[in-house]
Amino acid sequence: MIHTSVDLHGDGKRQGFLQVPYSHNLGGWANVMVPITVIARGPGPTVLCLGGNHGDEYQGQVALMRLAREVGPEEVTGRLIIVPALNMPAAKAATRLSPLDGMNLNRAFPGLPEGAVTSQIAHYLSTVLFPAADVVIDIHSGGRSMEFVPCSHMHLVADREQRRRMLAAMLAWNTDFSFLYADIAGTGLLPVEAENQGKVVVTTELGGGEAIPARVHRITQRGLRNVLVHSRVLVGTAETRASLGLPPTILTQALDRDDYLLAPESGILEMAVDLGARVTRGDTIGWIHHLERPDRAPERIAAATDGYLITMRAPCLTTQGDCVAVIAQEVSAAGVLEA
Ligand code: CA
């Protein structure tokens, strides 16, 4: 049902829209317009670059708008397909979920061709853009709900060769931390669909919250460029942390439910530990204060494992069951490849 106003094939640089039918009270024949840029030159890999899967995560959207404007076909070998704001209605509303249908695009895969707007976008990716791609980059941050230490991350996919290529691409972002994560909150994720199609999938959690420091924009934009050079779709020589004079990334994983700390009750979250800090099992990570009963001692939240605080809840106001922190254990690259 989605109309593509730009030709995905052929050399050159083209800007257009994915046009998603959306008939509503004041727009009977309206489309949701999702910008897409194609930049291609000759044979080579196709790399699909996606931002705004969650609308309130702007680091990737900014980086991809810049990339789409700044890169010319002469810098490309193969094809770059760039969609800066996949969930356009959510990006315009600064929300994680689509305001049109209440759906989370990152839980909507593989999607439905005649479903809600969000489901149609997922279906288009699953059936048109993923099959055309060798590498899928899906840039996330914590949005308004979480704050991450800026990191690239990945799933521990079963196929060893795919895992090896994903690990190398993840490390090419050159972030201080890298993170292997598990899905504790539902199915239907974009990266899982792309992984199931055998793609090299690179994902990130580049900070979060609503204020994005300049440093985080730089990490996002420089890392993205380097992953594209690493993937051989942009000409140039890839940087490594060693070539930049940096120590190796701290490679971490949080694959057990115990690593994901949920609020035991509602209240006001006070963090006791800084992002990226090393903690030991039993350490106090934070407290939940009771607004209505300040005389009650706050509820203590303790680390269930040793590791690094990789992410924390961004808003202080917390509801029972919210994820307030994730503790990730350090692992070796060799261990990841053998696991
Ligand atoms: Ca996200």
Short mmCIF file of C-alpha atoms and ligand atoms in Angstrom, two decimals:
data_model
loop_
_atom_site.label_atom_id
_atom_site.label_comp_id
_atom_site.label_asym_id
_atom_site.label_seq_id
_atom_site.Cartn_x
_atom_site.Cartn_y
_atom_site.Cartn_z
CA MET A 1 0.00 0.00 0.00
CA ILE A 2 3.00 2.34 0.48
CA HIS A 3 3.96 4.36 -2.59
CA THR A 4 7.69 5.11 -3.05
CA SER A 5 8.11 8.45 -4.86
CA VAL A 6 11.82 7.83 -5.49
CA ASP A 7 13.52 5.17 -7.63
CA LEU A 8 15.53 2.84 -5.35
CA HIS A 9 17.62 1.61 -8.31
CA GLY A 10 20.22 3.35 -10.45
CA ASP A 11 23.20 5.62 -9.78
CA GLY A 12 22.93 9.17 -8.48
CA LYS A 13 21.32 10.94 -5.54
CA ARG A 14 17.58 11.15 -5.16
CA GLN A 15 15.31 12.52 -2.46
CA GLY A 16 11.69 11.51 -2.12
CA PHE A 17 9.08 10.06 0.20
CA LEU A 18 7.50 6.85 1.35
CA GLN A 19 3.81 7.71 1.16
CA VAL A 20 1.66 5.81 3.62
CA PRO A 21 -2.13 5.99 3.13
CA TYR A 22 -3.77 7.59 6.16
CA SER A 23 -7.41 8.53 5.81
CA HIS A 24 -8.68 10.61 8.72
CA ASN A 25 -11.40 13.10 9.64
CA LEU A 26 -9.76 16.16 8.05
CA GLY A 27 -7.83 14.33 5.32
CA GLY A 28 -9.89 11.74 3.53
CA TRP A 29 -7.24 11.13 0.86
CA ALA A 30 -4.15 12.01 2.96
CA ASN A 31 -0.74 10.30 3.05
CA VAL A 32 1.84 10.26 5.83
CA MET A 33 5.06 11.39 4.08
CA VAL A 34 8.28 9.72 5.30
CA PRO A 35 11.43 11.23 3.68
CA ILE A 36 13.86 8.79 2.03
CA THR A 37 17.19 9.48 0.29
CA VAL A 38 18.99 7.12 -2.11
CA ILE A 39 22.67 7.73 -2.94
CA ALA A 40 24.24 5.16 -5.28
CA ARG A 41 27.28 4.62 -7.46
CA GLY A 42 28.17 1.34 -9.17
CA PRO A 43 28.40 -2.12 -7.63
CA GLY A 44 28.86 -2.59 -3.89
CA PRO A 45 26.90 -3.19 -0.73
CA THR A 46 23.53 -1.67 0.06
CA VAL A 47 23.42 -0.12 3.52
CA LEU A 48 20.07 0.91 4.96
CA CYS A 49 20.36 3.72 7.55
CA LEU A 50 17.35 4.23 9.81
CA GLY A 51 16.53 6.79 12.51
CA GLY A 52 13.39 7.75 14.39
CA ASN A 53 12.14 4.18 14.88
CA HIS A 54 11.13 5.75 18.17
CA GLY A 55 10.08 9.33 17.47
CA ASP A 56 11.62 10.92 20.57
CA GLU A 57 15.17 9.74 19.79
CA TYR A 58 16.67 12.57 17.74
CA GLN A 59 20.42 11.81 17.76
CA GLY A 60 20.12 9.45 14.80
CA GLN A 61 17.59 11.62 13.00
CA VAL A 62 19.98 14.58 13.08
CA ALA A 63 22.95 12.42 12.00
CA LEU A 64 20.98 10.94 9.09
CA MET A 65 19.61 14.30 7.89
CA ARG A 66 23.22 15.51 7.85
CA LEU A 67 24.44 12.37 6.08
CA ALA A 68 21.72 12.62 3.42
CA ARG A 69 22.58 16.25 2.70
CA GLU A 70 26.37 15.99 2.90
CA VAL A 71 27.21 12.76 1.03
CA GLY A 72 27.46 12.81 -2.76
CA PRO A 73 27.42 9.78 -5.09
CA GLU A 74 31.18 10.17 -5.69
CA GLU A 75 31.79 9.14 -2.04
CA VAL A 76 29.68 5.96 -2.34
CA THR A 77 30.48 2.49 -3.67
CA GLY A 78 27.18 0.60 -3.82
CA ARG A 79 24.09 2.18 -2.35
CA LEU A 80 23.04 4.13 0.74
CA ILE A 81 19.34 4.23 1.55
CA ILE A 82 18.60 6.75 4.31
CA VAL A 83 15.33 7.17 6.23
CA PRO A 84 16.03 9.72 9.01
CA ALA A 85 12.59 9.57 10.69
CA LEU A 86 10.95 6.17 10.20
CA ASN A 87 8.10 6.89 12.59
CA MET A 88 7.47 10.39 11.21
CA PRO A 89 4.24 11.07 13.13
CA ALA A 90 6.01 10.18 16.40
CA ALA A 91 9.07 12.29 15.50
CA LYS A 92 6.80 15.31 14.92
CA ALA A 93 5.11 14.72 18.29
CA ALA A 94 8.32 13.90 20.26
CA THR A 95 6.81 10.59 21.34
CA ARG A 96 8.10 7.04 21.39
CA LEU A 97 4.87 5.62 19.95
CA SER A 98 2.91 6.80 16.93
CA PRO A 99 0.22 9.33 17.88
CA LEU A 100 -1.85 8.09 14.90
CA ASP A 101 -2.39 4.51 16.02
CA GLY A 102 -0.69 4.21 19.42
CA MET A 103 1.71 1.59 18.05
CA ASN A 104 5.38 1.07 18.87
CA LEU A 105 7.12 0.62 15.47
CA ASN A 106 9.80 -1.44 17.20
CA ARG A 107 7.17 -4.00 18.27
CA ALA A 108 5.27 -4.01 14.94
CA PHE A 109 7.43 -6.35 12.82
CA PRO A 110 6.99 -8.04 10.41
CA GLY A 111 3.94 -5.78 9.95
CA LEU A 112 0.80 -5.94 7.87
CA PRO A 113 0.32 -4.54 4.33
CA GLU A 114 -3.12 -3.17 5.11
CA GLY A 115 -2.69 -2.54 8.84
CA ALA A 116 -2.38 0.73 10.77
CA VAL A 117 0.18 3.30 9.53
CA THR A 118 2.89 1.94 11.84
CA SER A 119 2.20 -1.64 10.79
CA GLN A 120 2.37 -0.67 7.10
CA ILE A 121 5.79 0.98 7.61
CA ALA A 122 7.05 -2.19 9.32
CA HIS A 123 5.72 -4.33 6.46
CA TYR A 124 7.38 -2.12 3.84
CA LEU A 125 10.72 -2.46 5.63
CA SER A 126 10.30 -6.25 6.00
CA THR A 127 9.34 -6.85 2.36
CA VAL A 128 11.05 -4.08 0.34
CA LEU A 129 13.97 -2.40 2.13
CA PHE A 130 15.44 -5.28 4.21
CA PRO A 131 15.58 -7.72 1.26
CA ALA A 132 17.44 -5.00 -0.72
CA ALA A 133 20.03 -4.40 2.04
CA ASP A 134 23.26 -6.08 3.15
CA VAL A 135 23.63 -3.98 6.29
CA VAL A 136 20.83 -2.43 8.38
CA ILE A 137 21.73 0.39 10.81
CA ASP A 138 18.95 1.33 13.26
CA ILE A 139 20.03 4.28 15.44
CA HIS A 140 18.37 4.45 18.85
CA SER A 141 18.85 6.29 22.10
CA GLY A 142 16.94 6.05 25.35
CA GLY A 143 14.40 8.63 24.20
CA ARG A 144 12.55 10.42 26.93
CA SER A 145 12.35 7.33 29.15
CA MET A 146 15.98 6.15 29.46
CA GLU A 147 19.50 7.57 29.53
CA PHE A 148 22.26 5.26 28.23
CA VAL A 149 25.99 5.54 28.34
CA PRO A 150 26.48 6.18 24.60
CA CYS A 151 27.02 2.74 23.09
CA SER A 152 26.55 0.59 20.02
CA HIS A 153 24.76 -2.67 20.72
CA MET A 154 23.58 -5.96 19.22
CA HIS A 155 21.72 -9.19 19.82
CA LEU A 156 23.65 -12.41 20.27
CA VAL A 157 22.40 -13.94 16.99
CA ALA A 158 22.72 -17.72 16.57
CA ASP A 159 24.51 -17.74 13.21
CA ARG A 160 28.26 -17.50 13.96
CA GLU A 161 29.32 -15.77 10.74
CA GLN A 162 26.50 -13.23 11.02
CA ARG A 163 27.47 -12.68 14.68
CA ARG A 164 31.14 -12.15 13.76
CA ARG A 165 30.24 -9.55 11.13
CA MET A 166 27.78 -7.81 13.46
CA LEU A 167 30.35 -7.67 16.27
CA ALA A 168 32.93 -6.08 13.92
CA ALA A 169 30.39 -3.53 12.67
CA MET A 170 29.21 -2.75 16.22
CA LEU A 171 32.82 -2.14 17.34
CA ALA A 172 33.37 0.17 14.32
CA TRP A 173 31.15 2.77 16.03
CA ASN A 174 34.17 3.23 18.36
CA THR A 175 32.06 3.98 21.45
CA ASP A 176 33.57 3.64 24.95
CA PHE A 177 31.03 0.91 25.75
CA SER A 178 29.46 -1.79 23.59
CA PHE A 179 26.50 -3.79 24.79
CA LEU A 180 24.88 -7.16 24.06
CA TYR A 181 21.23 -6.92 25.03
CA ALA A 182 18.18 -9.14 25.46
CA ASP A 183 14.54 -8.34 24.72
CA ILE A 184 12.71 -8.21 28.04
CA ALA A 185 9.75 -6.15 26.81
CA GLY A 186 8.02 -7.86 23.93
CA THR A 187 8.62 -9.14 20.40
CA GLY A 188 8.31 -7.76 16.87
CA LEU A 189 11.52 -5.70 16.94
CA LEU A 190 12.97 -4.17 13.77
CA PRO A 191 16.49 -5.59 14.32
CA VAL A 192 15.14 -9.10 14.95
CA GLU A 193 13.29 -9.09 11.61
CA ALA A 194 16.43 -7.85 9.82
CA GLU A 195 18.58 -10.43 11.67
CA ASN A 196 16.15 -13.20 10.69
CA GLN A 197 16.68 -12.14 7.07
CA GLY A 198 20.44 -12.67 7.58
CA LYS A 199 21.46 -9.00 7.55
CA VAL A 200 24.38 -7.44 9.40
CA VAL A 201 22.40 -5.35 11.89
CA VAL A 202 24.02 -2.46 13.76
CA THR A 203 22.05 -0.75 16.52
CA THR A 204 22.88 1.86 19.14
CA GLU A 205 21.77 3.48 22.36
CA LEU A 206 23.41 6.89 22.08
CA GLY A 207 22.47 8.63 25.31
CA GLY A 208 18.86 9.59 25.92
CA GLY A 209 16.63 12.05 27.67
CA GLU A 210 15.53 15.23 25.92
CA ALA A 211 18.72 17.33 26.04
CA ILE A 212 21.39 15.96 23.70
CA PRO A 213 24.93 17.17 24.52
CA ALA A 214 27.19 18.17 21.60
CA ARG A 215 29.51 15.32 22.59
CA VAL A 216 26.72 12.78 21.96
CA HIS A 217 25.95 14.26 18.52
CA ARG A 218 29.66 13.95 17.69
CA ILE A 219 29.78 10.29 18.85
CA THR A 220 26.66 9.56 16.79
CA GLN A 221 27.81 11.25 13.59
CA ARG A 222 31.46 10.17 13.67
CA GLY A 223 30.54 6.59 14.58
CA LEU A 224 27.93 6.37 11.83
CA ARG A 225 30.42 7.57 9.20
CA ASN A 226 33.00 5.06 10.43
CA VAL A 227 30.55 2.15 10.31
CA LEU A 228 29.70 3.14 6.72
CA VAL A 229 33.41 3.18 5.78
CA HIS A 230 33.87 -0.14 7.63
CA SER A 231 30.95 -1.53 5.59
CA ARG A 232 32.69 -0.36 2.38
CA VAL A 233 29.75 1.75 1.20
CA LEU A 234 31.60 5.02 1.87
CA VAL A 235 35.12 5.47 0.50
CA GLY A 236 37.88 6.06 3.06
CA THR A 237 39.92 4.30 5.70
CA ALA A 238 38.09 3.10 8.79
CA GLU A 239 39.28 4.41 12.16
CA THR A 240 39.71 2.11 15.14
CA ARG A 241 39.84 3.00 18.81
CA ALA A 242 43.55 2.10 18.67
CA SER A 243 44.17 4.42 15.70
CA LEU A 244 42.37 7.17 17.65
CA GLY A 245 44.64 6.56 20.67
CA LEU A 246 41.76 5.24 22.78
CA PRO A 247 41.68 2.15 25.03
CA PRO A 248 39.59 -0.82 23.81
CA THR A 249 35.81 -0.55 24.16
CA ILE A 250 34.34 -2.04 27.35
CA LEU A 251 32.33 -4.89 25.84
CA THR A 252 29.39 -5.77 28.08
CA GLN A 253 26.30 -7.96 28.06
CA ALA A 254 23.00 -8.05 29.91
CA LEU A 255 21.30 -11.25 28.81
CA ASP A 256 19.56 -12.31 32.05
CA ARG A 257 16.35 -10.86 33.51
CA ASP A 258 18.26 -10.14 36.76
CA ASP A 259 20.37 -7.60 34.87
CA TYR A 260 17.26 -5.46 34.26
CA LEU A 261 16.16 -3.78 37.50
CA LEU A 262 12.46 -2.86 37.64
CA ALA A 263 10.88 -0.40 40.09
CA PRO A 264 9.36 -2.40 42.96
CA GLU A 265 6.82 0.37 43.56
CA SER A 266 5.87 3.81 42.25
CA GLY A 267 7.54 6.99 43.45
CA ILE A 268 10.45 9.37 42.81
CA LEU A 269 13.68 7.77 41.61
CA GLU A 270 16.96 8.94 43.13
CA MET A 271 20.03 7.39 41.48
CA ALA A 272 23.01 6.50 43.70
CA VAL A 273 25.44 5.54 40.91
CA ASP A 274 26.65 7.37 37.79
CA LEU A 275 26.22 5.96 34.29
CA GLY A 276 29.17 3.82 33.24
CA ALA A 277 30.24 3.20 36.85
CA ARG A 278 31.32 -0.25 37.95
CA VAL A 279 29.12 -1.82 40.65
CA THR A 280 29.15 -4.98 42.74
CA ARG A 281 26.21 -7.26 43.50
CA GLY A 282 24.28 -5.84 46.47
CA ASP A 283 25.41 -2.23 45.87
CA THR A 284 22.71 0.41 46.16
CA ILE A 285 21.81 1.63 42.64
CA GLY A 286 19.12 4.05 43.80
CA TRP A 287 16.03 4.62 45.88
CA ILE A 288 12.33 5.15 45.26
CA HIS A 289 10.95 7.94 47.47
CA HIS A 290 7.29 8.11 48.51
CA LEU A 291 5.85 11.57 47.78
CA GLU A 292 2.77 10.97 49.90
CA ARG A 293 4.67 9.43 52.84
CA PRO A 294 8.01 11.24 53.20
CA ASP A 295 8.28 9.76 56.70
CA ARG A 296 8.65 6.28 55.16
CA ALA A 297 12.20 5.22 54.34
CA PRO A 298 12.73 5.12 50.56
CA GLU A 299 12.71 1.71 48.85
CA ARG A 300 16.28 0.67 48.08
CA ILE A 301 17.16 -0.78 44.66
CA ALA A 302 20.18 -3.08 44.73
CA ALA A 303 22.37 -4.52 41.95
CA ALA A 304 21.63 -8.22 41.45
CA THR A 305 24.92 -8.77 39.60
CA ASP A 306 28.41 -7.27 39.26
CA GLY A 307 28.92 -5.06 36.23
CA TYR A 308 28.56 -1.57 34.75
CA LEU A 309 25.54 0.73 34.98
CA ILE A 310 24.78 0.89 31.25
CA THR A 311 21.44 2.69 31.43
CA MET A 312 19.13 4.38 33.93
CA ARG A 313 15.60 5.69 33.86
CA ALA A 314 15.57 9.32 32.64
CA PRO A 315 12.47 10.80 34.36
CA CYS A 316 12.50 10.79 38.16
CA LEU A 317 8.76 10.09 38.35
CA THR A 318 8.57 6.30 38.27
CA THR A 319 5.78 3.74 38.09
CA GLN A 320 5.99 0.24 39.53
CA GLY A 321 7.49 -2.04 36.86
CA ASP A 322 9.45 0.68 35.03
CA CYS A 323 13.00 -0.33 34.15
CA VAL A 324 15.15 1.89 36.39
CA ALA A 325 18.61 0.48 35.63
CA VAL A 326 20.48 -2.18 33.66
CA ILE A 327 23.71 -3.72 34.95
CA ALA A 328 25.85 -5.25 32.18
CA GLN A 329 28.77 -7.63 32.79
CA GLU A 330 32.08 -7.29 30.99
CA VAL A 331 32.77 -10.01 28.41
CA SER A 332 35.51 -10.64 25.86
CA ALA A 333 35.05 -10.51 22.08
CA ALA A 334 36.35 -14.09 21.90
CA GLY A 335 33.75 -15.11 24.49
CA VAL A 336 30.97 -13.45 22.49
CA LEU A 337 31.99 -15.28 19.32
CA GLU A 338 32.09 -18.65 21.13
CA ALA A 339 28.97 -18.25 23.33
CA CA B 1 14.72 3.20 21.28
#
